[in-house]
Amino acid sequence: MTRDWLKGVKDEYDAIIIGSGLAGMTAANRLATCGYSVLLLEHHYNFGGMATWFKRKGGHIFDISLHGFPIGMIKTCRKYWSADIAESIVQLKGIRFDNPQFSFTTSFDRADFTDKLVNHFKIPADTVEEFFKFARGMNFYDDQKITTRELFERYFPGRPDVWRLLMEPIAYANGSTLDDPAITFGIVFSNFMSKGVYTFQGGTDKLITKMKATLKANKVDLRHHALVEKVLLEQGRVAGVVCNGRTIRAKSVLSNANLKSTIHKLVGDEHFSPEFLREAAAVRLNSSSCQVYMGVRKGESIPYVGDLFFTSTHPEFDTEALNSMAVTSRTYSFYYPDTRPGSDRYAIVCSTNANYADWITLSEEDYRREKDKLIKGVVDTLERYLPGVSAKIDHLEASTPRTFEYYTRHMAGASFGTKFEGLKISQNLSKAIGGLFHAGSVGIIMSGWLGAINYGVIMANEVDKYLRQDVAVPAPVREETPPAMSESHV
Amino acid sequence: MTNDQIKQAVLQIISVIAPDEDLSRLKSDVALREQLELDSMDFLDIVMELRKRYKVEVPEADYGHLASLDSCATYLEPKLKDK
Ligand SMILES: Cc1cc2nc3c(=O)[nH]c(=O)nc-3n(C[C@H](O)[C@H](O)[C@H](O)COP(=O)(O)OP(=O)(O)OC[C@H]3O[C@@H](n4cnc5c(N)ncnc54)[C@H](O)[C@@H]3O)c2cc1C
């Protein structure tokens, strides 16, 4: 007999949250502080979704998605979590680039980027100023037709080196390409440029532990090993979920699962109009990732070589090459002892973007071979910059799109949710099915730690609105533009 | 609630959302955004707090009415007259 992970769960809640990613946890916290009864169901044994970490023999600890986020996280954590969480956020100052077009270290903020663009790339100061102003001014209500490519053509024509500086880090941060709407670049880029790149001191484990404690203090019923199989509907409205085979009723359900899985698997196509399904089918998933985790042996150290390192031997920025298995464009995150004050350990995590399709078709044997190749490429490249480092590494492991799919259940192992068009579908889900909401990486701009948390808040507001209506009467059809989307969400 | 009480109520909400801001010299006829570092998430917070505290709903399309303290009070007065 397996353990009953739902022991003590009540028969009904005001809100059930499916998934404990940052958006799911934040929405749960907001709703609980509004006084609602909230149940959070997570299929994994850990909370946090992609905001996660794992431990390995030898005292190693690896963070998956703690590479950096914009300063906006401080305010967001203070408002929607606690001052205590916000206070652990610190700046990462050494962001390094090395590729055939340029090689330097930057603090990755507007002042230093202006200096690099003017003095290194010889772009007129006025152009740089205008570009920053334009990018910062972009918000959701702007023309969404212009692509990032067109934006770059306008300000930096014929300058693939500048394009790479501007684009490569953002492509890593949210999987966006030159052909996505420029707003997906403008918002995220401007958020970083505001004050640089920040991290959570103490590691992802500390953050999630604190969030869990806050959720418990606010009386959220938290459950892991709890896989939601189905969202239950009655008369076209949400009535609850089936989790681990058990029915739990709820007035509202907010899904933090992937948008497409929510629609097609958790609800089922038969409950949507053909028109809605057509629009949902057109939503493209974002790319996936590969990572290589390198643990430095206890007692060994590596010199400070910066915090984030973007390296490539590819001649210029190129989305296809960035996602391909033969990729040479990689981001290394260096974790020094002060990542977790009190520790004396070093770790390095290398991330690359990846196509799910490339990895899913491989036989077990080919899969293993490709993983080994991935690891070798990553370590050999690092050895060029840090001679002798491979001898200090005593744990090596890789994850691929298959790994991400397995742990998060995201379709195609999508690392950053969906492309831009997914946002509208996500926002309109409750119009199609009363009481059903989605919050989680969508539309590129609502991804990343900051985007996910803020989107959790935005959707908690919608759930609150819904629950305050007399839930016995059908929800009125709302004609709305998405809630105030602008500069600060991501 | 009177016009003045509404302004006080909104100020009270802002003081919770933006605890670092000095609200003592806030001009009620000038846009909040010009005087304080408020972003769109802060305005969403104001809307959520208004709903929570006073059961008043500010639809998306009306967010513009929350620009300044004066315009907030003018807009909310009919909605809050019995509260
Ligand atoms: C390799 C990598 C590196 C990244 N680096 C950064 C970075 O440096 N900075 C940054 O800001 N962002 C980074 N990100 C992005 C960031 O981690 C994500 O955007 C964010 O954490 C997503 O949060 P979310 O709320 O959308 O949900 P997710 O984290 O995707 O969580 C969804 C949760 O739902 C659960 N779930 C799904 N289906 C079910 C079900 N049926 N029943 C129960 N539970 C279910 C999953 O198990 C999961 O826990 C990175 C992402 C990846 C993949």
XYZ file of C-alpha atoms and ligand atoms in Angstrom:
626
model
C 0.000 0.000 0.000
C 1.469 3.333 -0.982
C 1.321 6.309 1.293
C -1.727 8.575 1.177
C -0.248 11.931 0.289
C -3.673 13.561 0.529
C -4.379 12.456 4.076
C -6.322 15.160 5.895
C -7.166 17.092 2.738
C -10.624 18.652 3.038
C -13.466 17.866 0.639
C -13.733 21.422 -0.651
C -11.668 24.600 -1.018
C -12.202 28.097 -2.325
C -9.197 27.657 -4.604
C -7.032 24.768 -5.725
C -3.648 25.580 -7.220
C -2.169 22.950 -9.537
C 1.613 23.172 -9.357
C 4.090 24.832 -7.022
C 6.156 26.860 -9.472
C 6.833 30.453 -8.430
C 3.584 31.597 -10.053
C 1.567 28.864 -8.334
C 3.078 29.447 -4.912
C 2.685 33.213 -5.184
C -0.953 32.968 -6.263
C -1.589 30.563 -3.359
C -0.009 32.986 -0.928
C -1.991 35.960 -2.225
C -5.285 34.108 -2.079
C -4.599 32.753 1.394
C -3.834 36.251 2.677
C -7.167 37.357 1.208
C -8.788 34.849 3.537
C -9.619 32.040 1.105
C -9.095 28.368 1.825
C -6.357 27.231 -0.546
C -4.980 23.820 -1.485
C -1.708 23.601 -3.404
C -1.041 20.342 -5.238
C 2.419 19.493 -6.562
C 3.242 16.205 -8.261
C 6.967 16.348 -7.495
C 8.418 15.697 -4.040
C 9.789 19.234 -3.953
C 8.112 22.610 -4.272
C 9.378 25.381 -6.562
C 8.975 23.936 -10.066
C 11.929 25.098 -12.163
C 13.086 27.172 -9.213
C 14.805 24.148 -7.795
C 18.071 22.544 -6.753
C 19.434 19.104 -6.135
C 22.106 17.519 -3.958
C 24.657 14.884 -4.860
C 27.121 12.702 -2.977
C 30.255 14.546 -2.002
C 28.376 17.522 -0.572
C 27.439 18.958 -3.948
C 24.460 21.191 -4.413
C 23.306 22.538 -7.765
C 20.830 25.302 -8.564
C 18.826 24.859 -11.780
C 17.499 28.333 -12.531
C 19.412 30.646 -10.237
C 21.535 32.387 -12.844
C 20.193 35.855 -12.443
C 17.105 38.054 -12.450
C 16.469 41.815 -12.537
C 16.397 44.094 -9.496
C 12.602 44.215 -9.680
C 12.649 40.928 -7.731
C 13.488 42.834 -4.545
C 10.318 44.907 -4.595
C 8.207 42.003 -5.799
C 9.445 39.656 -3.063
C 8.983 42.300 -0.406
C 5.410 43.006 -1.465
C 4.188 39.499 -2.189
C 6.357 37.438 0.150
C 8.374 39.064 2.904
C 11.046 41.636 3.678
C 13.155 38.761 4.888
C 13.131 37.061 1.481
C 13.791 40.367 -0.303
C 16.820 41.059 1.878
C 18.703 38.023 0.566
C 18.770 39.408 -2.975
C 22.242 40.607 -3.997
C 23.884 41.827 -7.192
C 26.128 39.740 -9.470
C 28.662 42.136 -10.895
C 30.828 40.085 -13.219
C 29.053 39.285 -16.457
C 31.552 38.140 -19.049
C 31.378 37.640 -22.810
C 33.841 35.856 -25.055
C 33.017 35.178 -28.704
C 34.562 35.864 -32.122
C 32.991 39.346 -32.154
C 33.912 40.705 -28.709
C 35.348 39.837 -25.358
C 34.870 41.822 -22.112
C 33.304 41.927 -18.654
C 30.314 44.137 -17.841
C 28.051 44.871 -14.884
C 25.178 44.469 -17.360
C 23.438 47.721 -16.583
C 22.565 50.768 -18.581
C 25.602 52.821 -17.573
C 28.091 50.120 -18.458
C 26.267 49.044 -21.624
C 26.209 52.662 -22.773
C 29.937 52.839 -22.160
C 30.518 49.603 -24.117
C 28.272 50.613 -26.990
C 29.853 54.041 -27.326
C 33.504 53.287 -26.611
C 33.900 49.687 -27.675
C 31.368 49.429 -30.508
C 31.632 53.114 -31.546
C 27.904 53.722 -31.708
C 26.936 57.424 -31.429
C 25.841 58.258 -27.881
C 22.552 59.725 -29.141
C 21.597 56.470 -30.855
C 22.324 54.498 -27.720
C 20.272 56.888 -25.626
C 17.337 56.740 -28.041
C 17.480 52.958 -28.146
C 17.379 52.654 -24.371
C 14.520 55.108 -24.181
C 12.535 53.259 -26.805
C 13.124 49.837 -25.227
C 12.140 51.127 -21.793
C 9.019 52.784 -23.086
C 7.661 49.581 -24.603
C 4.631 48.146 -22.928
C 1.853 45.766 -23.642
C -0.341 48.309 -25.334
C 2.315 49.235 -27.863
C 2.271 47.987 -31.374
C 3.090 44.311 -31.067
C 3.861 43.937 -34.759
C 7.456 45.094 -34.720
C 9.936 42.277 -34.153
C 13.205 42.407 -32.282
C 14.979 42.099 -35.628
C 13.199 45.219 -36.865
C 14.021 47.016 -33.645
C 17.711 46.221 -34.097
C 17.584 47.120 -37.810
C 16.224 50.496 -36.829
C 18.908 51.392 -34.290
C 21.901 49.240 -35.201
C 21.722 48.362 -38.911
C 24.581 46.211 -40.185
C 25.951 45.641 -36.688
C 25.680 41.906 -35.948
C 28.170 42.370 -33.111
C 25.823 44.777 -31.313
C 22.859 42.505 -32.045
C 24.678 39.669 -30.351
C 25.521 41.703 -27.259
C 21.899 42.739 -26.900
C 20.256 39.482 -27.876
C 22.319 36.524 -26.721
C 21.780 36.979 -22.970
C 18.056 37.575 -23.455
C 17.737 34.491 -25.661
C 19.209 32.500 -22.768
C 16.962 34.219 -20.271
C 13.678 33.603 -22.025
C 14.177 31.645 -25.238
C 13.129 34.566 -27.407
C 14.429 35.037 -30.939
C 14.916 37.936 -33.354
C 11.544 37.111 -34.879
C 9.518 37.393 -31.685
C 7.678 40.655 -30.950
C 10.172 43.318 -29.885
C 8.241 43.833 -26.673
C 9.482 40.433 -25.474
C 12.994 41.760 -25.799
C 12.309 45.341 -24.718
C 10.652 44.559 -21.404
C 13.127 41.935 -20.233
C 16.188 43.818 -21.479
C 15.081 47.056 -19.816
C 14.402 45.311 -16.538
C 17.953 44.007 -16.468
C 19.445 47.292 -17.672
C 17.784 49.142 -14.816
C 20.359 47.997 -12.268
C 22.051 44.820 -13.505
C 21.766 41.150 -12.593
C 20.752 39.863 -9.158
C 20.743 36.544 -7.351
C 19.324 35.015 -4.201
C 22.007 34.595 -1.581
C 21.593 31.335 0.283
C 20.536 29.436 -2.824
C 17.229 28.243 -4.229
C 16.786 25.842 -1.299
C 16.739 28.736 1.135
C 14.230 30.685 -0.963
C 11.822 27.793 -1.352
C 12.133 26.802 2.307
C 11.170 30.349 3.302
C 8.293 30.438 0.852
C 6.981 27.128 2.155
C 7.110 28.413 5.722
C 5.199 31.550 4.691
C 2.552 29.481 2.911
C 2.119 27.279 5.965
C 1.887 30.287 8.256
C -0.833 31.645 5.979
C -2.678 28.319 6.214
C -2.261 27.085 2.665
C -2.735 23.308 2.577
C 0.488 22.203 0.833
C 0.778 18.753 -0.728
C 3.521 17.087 -2.713
C 3.445 13.758 -4.562
C 0.014 15.017 -5.591
C -0.568 14.643 -9.304
C -3.651 16.348 -10.666
C -5.112 14.134 -13.376
C -8.177 16.111 -14.299
C -9.972 19.388 -13.743
C -13.641 18.651 -13.022
C -16.372 20.718 -14.610
C -20.049 21.041 -13.891
C -22.235 22.962 -16.295
C -19.228 24.421 -18.026
C -17.698 25.725 -14.808
C -14.986 24.495 -12.536
C -16.104 22.130 -9.785
C -12.808 20.706 -8.550
C -9.993 18.365 -9.512
C -9.102 14.699 -9.464
C -5.770 14.227 -7.728
C -4.118 10.880 -7.043
C -7.469 9.353 -7.946
C -9.398 11.379 -5.378
C -11.997 14.065 -6.117
C -11.517 17.366 -4.327
C -14.049 20.104 -4.904
C -13.236 23.783 -5.370
C -14.931 27.006 -6.403
C -11.930 27.951 -8.507
C -8.858 26.245 -9.926
C -5.654 27.962 -10.930
C -3.308 25.865 -13.021
C 0.417 26.483 -12.872
C 0.954 23.552 -15.226
C 1.962 24.335 -18.784
C -0.801 26.206 -20.622
C -1.160 23.557 -23.303
C -1.218 20.658 -20.849
C -3.856 22.529 -18.866
C -6.125 22.865 -21.884
C -5.601 19.544 -23.638
C -4.835 17.162 -20.788
C -6.239 18.527 -17.547
C -9.479 19.894 -18.984
C -9.853 18.134 -22.334
C -10.605 19.467 -25.792
C -14.265 18.419 -25.627
C -14.947 21.261 -23.189
C -13.727 24.077 -25.434
C -15.247 25.762 -28.448
C -13.661 25.010 -31.834
C -12.700 28.659 -32.039
C -10.853 28.576 -28.713
C -9.137 25.331 -29.699
C -8.031 26.826 -32.987
C -6.407 29.711 -31.173
C -4.876 27.407 -28.577
C -3.466 25.162 -31.300
C -1.661 28.142 -32.791
C 0.214 28.756 -29.536
C 3.838 27.705 -29.940
C 5.823 26.292 -27.052
C 9.078 27.944 -26.172
C 12.395 26.122 -26.474
C 13.832 23.739 -23.902
C 17.246 23.521 -22.257
C 20.256 21.373 -21.549
C 22.423 21.807 -18.495
C 25.695 20.355 -17.316
C 26.387 20.358 -13.576
C 30.007 20.408 -12.466
C 30.812 19.886 -8.792
C 34.213 20.964 -7.525
C 35.786 18.515 -5.083
C 35.736 19.445 -1.401
C 38.885 21.330 -0.472
C 39.497 22.539 -4.043
C 38.752 26.058 -5.204
C 38.599 28.021 -8.419
C 39.641 31.659 -8.844
C 36.984 34.340 -9.349
C 36.372 34.497 -13.096
C 33.048 36.317 -13.013
C 29.535 35.143 -12.162
C 27.955 34.615 -15.547
C 29.935 33.806 -18.638
C 28.528 33.828 -22.169
C 30.882 32.028 -24.504
C 30.650 30.969 -28.125
C 32.801 30.172 -31.121
C 29.910 30.742 -33.503
C 30.572 33.718 -35.823
C 27.417 35.630 -34.880
C 24.071 35.470 -33.077
C 22.004 32.718 -34.603
C 18.920 31.182 -32.956
C 19.173 27.917 -34.809
C 22.762 27.377 -33.796
C 21.878 28.388 -30.244
C 19.322 25.593 -29.934
C 21.110 22.919 -31.952
C 22.885 19.897 -30.524
C 26.133 21.089 -32.063
C 25.852 24.300 -30.063
C 29.017 26.127 -29.058
C 27.137 29.011 -27.453
C 26.965 28.331 -23.747
C 26.288 30.172 -20.517
C 28.307 29.240 -17.478
C 27.154 30.183 -13.999
C 29.858 30.108 -11.357
C 28.764 29.470 -7.793
C 31.380 30.533 -5.243
C 31.166 29.832 -1.509
C 29.288 33.072 -0.836
C 26.356 31.757 -2.884
C 25.587 29.946 0.365
C 27.358 31.895 3.087
C 29.086 29.559 5.475
C 29.812 27.000 2.779
C 33.271 26.457 1.292
C 32.079 24.818 -1.907
C 32.247 25.710 -5.589
C 29.978 24.593 -8.385
C 29.590 25.449 -12.066
C 26.443 25.019 -14.112
C 26.460 25.377 -17.868
C 23.175 26.042 -19.674
C 22.343 25.870 -23.341
C 19.054 26.272 -25.152
C 17.776 23.120 -26.842
C 15.118 21.723 -29.173
C 12.967 19.023 -27.639
C 12.608 17.295 -31.023
C 16.362 16.711 -31.284
C 16.451 14.795 -28.024
C 13.185 12.906 -27.908
C 13.795 10.816 -31.016
C 17.076 9.324 -29.795
C 17.396 5.664 -28.856
C 18.546 5.022 -25.279
C 22.033 4.318 -26.537
C 22.224 7.449 -28.680
C 20.758 9.472 -25.852
C 23.528 8.386 -23.521
C 26.145 9.100 -26.166
C 24.748 12.579 -26.847
C 24.687 13.359 -23.156
C 28.339 12.359 -22.839
C 29.169 14.515 -25.838
C 27.338 17.429 -24.263
C 29.288 17.061 -21.025
C 32.621 16.715 -22.819
C 32.047 19.843 -24.910
C 31.165 21.845 -21.836
C 34.155 20.694 -19.784
C 36.662 21.049 -22.648
C 35.514 24.614 -23.280
C 35.773 25.486 -19.608
C 39.267 24.002 -19.466
C 40.390 26.577 -22.041
C 39.413 29.407 -19.701
C 40.286 27.736 -16.407
C 43.221 25.400 -17.068
C 43.254 22.482 -14.646
C 39.600 22.794 -13.706
C 38.603 19.352 -14.975
C 40.939 17.721 -12.479
C 39.089 19.527 -9.677
C 35.648 18.363 -10.749
C 34.420 15.214 -9.037
C 30.772 15.270 -10.070
C 29.493 15.607 -13.624
C 25.910 15.258 -14.708
C 23.700 16.521 -17.512
C 20.043 17.259 -17.977
C 18.272 17.530 -21.308
C 14.794 18.461 -22.577
C 13.756 14.957 -21.508
C 14.796 15.680 -17.935
C 12.876 18.964 -17.840
C 9.783 17.285 -19.217
C 10.000 14.488 -16.660
C 10.297 16.754 -13.636
C 7.919 19.566 -14.548
C 5.537 17.711 -16.867
C 5.775 20.673 -19.211
C 4.966 19.674 -22.757
C 8.113 19.320 -24.833
C 10.152 20.187 -21.760
C 9.469 23.877 -22.452
C 11.763 25.951 -20.242
C 10.047 29.264 -20.713
C 6.405 28.419 -21.318
C 4.964 29.566 -24.593
C 5.657 32.147 -27.241
C 3.969 35.539 -27.073
C 0.544 34.422 -28.369
C 0.114 32.157 -25.332
C -0.481 35.128 -23.069
C -3.863 35.945 -24.544
C -5.063 32.343 -24.266
C -3.835 32.160 -20.694
C -5.661 35.380 -19.821
C -8.862 34.269 -21.514
C -9.084 30.782 -20.050
C -11.626 31.882 -17.437
C -13.852 33.246 -20.177
C -13.959 29.813 -21.761
C -14.442 27.974 -18.460
C -15.748 29.865 -15.446
C -13.488 29.594 -12.447
C -10.506 28.166 -14.326
C -7.349 30.275 -14.375
C -3.801 29.798 -15.539
C -0.659 31.353 -14.111
C 2.808 30.314 -15.139
C 5.378 31.039 -17.789
C 3.592 32.298 -20.864
C 4.075 34.827 -23.593
C 7.826 35.116 -22.948
C 7.315 38.274 -20.874
C 5.592 36.353 -18.096
C 8.480 33.974 -17.578
C 11.586 33.962 -15.461
C 11.398 34.184 -11.681
C 10.172 37.761 -11.656
C 7.684 37.298 -14.487
C 6.271 34.122 -12.939
C 5.822 35.698 -9.496
C 4.197 38.823 -10.898
C 1.924 36.802 -13.126
C 0.883 34.770 -10.083
C -0.168 38.034 -8.430
C -2.029 39.230 -11.524
C -3.999 36.004 -11.786
C -4.663 35.798 -8.035
C -6.367 39.155 -8.500
C -8.592 37.598 -11.173
C -9.414 34.627 -8.939
C -10.283 36.993 -6.095
C -12.568 38.950 -8.410
C -14.270 35.725 -9.469
C -14.707 34.381 -5.946
C -16.262 37.605 -4.744
C -19.038 37.336 -7.257
C -21.846 35.111 -6.171
C -20.344 31.898 -7.450
C -23.809 30.378 -7.811
C -24.617 32.545 -10.818
C -22.763 32.057 -14.090
C -19.738 34.290 -14.412
C -20.429 37.249 -16.665
C -18.488 37.399 -19.873
C -15.732 39.887 -19.405
C -14.353 41.897 -22.270
C -10.979 42.926 -21.082
C -7.501 43.588 -22.170
C -4.936 41.788 -20.074
C -4.341 43.465 -16.710
C -1.943 46.341 -16.783
C 1.094 44.850 -18.424
C 4.070 46.990 -18.656
C 7.609 47.621 -17.687
C 7.816 45.871 -14.375
C 6.508 42.391 -14.790
C 9.514 40.429 -15.784
C -17.365 57.912 2.687
C -16.654 61.519 1.954
C -14.272 62.711 -0.686
C -11.648 63.400 1.975
C -12.081 60.058 3.665
C -11.558 58.327 0.340
C -8.288 60.183 -0.192
C -7.161 59.117 3.259
C -8.166 55.540 2.513
C -6.186 55.497 -0.739
C -3.200 57.078 0.990
C -3.377 54.413 3.661
C -3.305 51.697 0.978
C -0.351 53.334 -0.783
C 1.573 53.551 2.479
C 1.339 49.776 2.782
C 2.240 49.102 -0.860
C 5.124 51.578 -0.974
C 6.405 51.756 2.609
C 9.589 53.602 1.644
C 7.822 56.583 0.104
C 7.313 59.847 1.960
C 3.638 60.589 1.487
C 3.484 63.718 3.611
C 4.149 66.076 0.740
C 2.061 64.343 -1.863
C 0.064 66.756 -4.058
C -3.435 65.475 -4.557
C -3.907 67.051 -7.964
C -0.667 65.696 -9.483
C -0.357 62.183 -10.939
C 0.815 59.673 -8.333
C 3.269 58.210 -10.815
C 4.991 61.575 -11.169
C 5.563 61.820 -7.444
C 6.118 58.231 -6.412
C 7.860 55.232 -7.876
C 4.700 53.315 -8.626
C 4.544 50.773 -11.430
C 1.627 48.881 -12.936
C 1.910 46.108 -10.322
C 1.444 48.731 -7.605
C -1.743 49.937 -9.263
C -2.967 46.347 -9.415
C -2.270 46.124 -5.674
C -4.311 49.277 -5.069
C -7.240 47.791 -6.989
C -6.997 44.528 -5.044
C -6.859 46.358 -1.712
C -9.866 48.518 -2.609
C -11.810 45.364 -3.346
C -10.673 43.693 -0.151
C -11.260 46.637 2.172
C -14.278 48.344 0.627
C -15.770 45.728 -1.710
C -15.451 48.089 -4.624
C -14.494 46.856 -8.078
C -12.383 48.979 -10.411
C -12.627 47.488 -13.898
C -9.558 47.393 -16.086
C -10.904 50.108 -18.349
C -11.162 52.529 -15.418
C -7.573 52.237 -14.174
C -6.888 55.659 -15.666
C -9.152 57.217 -13.032
C -6.670 56.205 -10.360
C -4.029 58.590 -11.703
C -4.037 61.150 -8.864
C -5.525 61.276 -5.368
C -8.111 63.798 -6.548
C -9.170 61.714 -9.516
C -9.301 58.589 -7.313
C -11.671 60.333 -4.904
C -13.877 61.741 -7.668
C -14.100 58.339 -9.322
C -14.670 56.317 -6.154
C -17.053 58.727 -4.414
C -20.289 57.437 -6.001
C -19.121 53.829 -5.517
C -18.330 54.379 -1.841
C -21.036 56.797 -0.831
C -22.796 54.238 1.383
C -19.668 52.828 2.974
C 17.517 25.761 -17.316
C 16.724 26.936 -16.887
C 17.354 28.060 -16.389
C 16.620 29.172 -15.982
N 17.285 30.245 -15.447
C 16.586 31.306 -14.973
C 17.244 32.406 -14.352
O 18.453 32.424 -14.207
N 16.505 33.436 -13.922
C 15.146 33.459 -14.047
O 14.532 34.436 -13.618
N 14.484 32.425 -14.614
C 15.179 31.357 -15.085
N 14.517 30.308 -15.668
C 13.072 30.390 -15.849
C 12.326 30.212 -14.545
O 12.891 29.177 -13.797
C 10.879 29.889 -14.846
O 10.356 30.818 -15.758
C 9.992 29.926 -13.601
O 10.605 29.292 -12.506
C 8.700 29.263 -13.964
O 7.765 29.308 -12.938
P 6.291 28.844 -13.193
O 5.489 29.351 -12.063
O 5.870 29.207 -14.557
O 6.205 27.290 -13.077
P 7.163 26.033 -13.149
O 8.410 26.298 -12.449
O 7.208 25.578 -14.533
O 6.332 25.021 -12.252
C 5.171 24.355 -12.612
C 4.893 23.336 -11.533
O 3.677 22.654 -11.797
C 3.831 21.294 -11.466
N 2.827 20.527 -12.200
C 2.645 20.490 -13.546
N 1.603 19.693 -13.862
C 1.106 19.230 -12.684
C 0.008 18.378 -12.353
N -0.783 17.855 -13.293
N -0.227 18.105 -11.038
C 0.571 18.631 -10.065
N 1.611 19.460 -10.336
C 1.880 19.741 -11.623
C 5.257 20.989 -11.881
O 5.752 19.837 -11.258
C 5.960 22.266 -11.430
O 6.402 22.163 -10.098
C 15.228 29.162 -16.095
C 14.574 28.030 -16.590
C 15.306 26.918 -16.971
C 14.591 25.711 -17.460
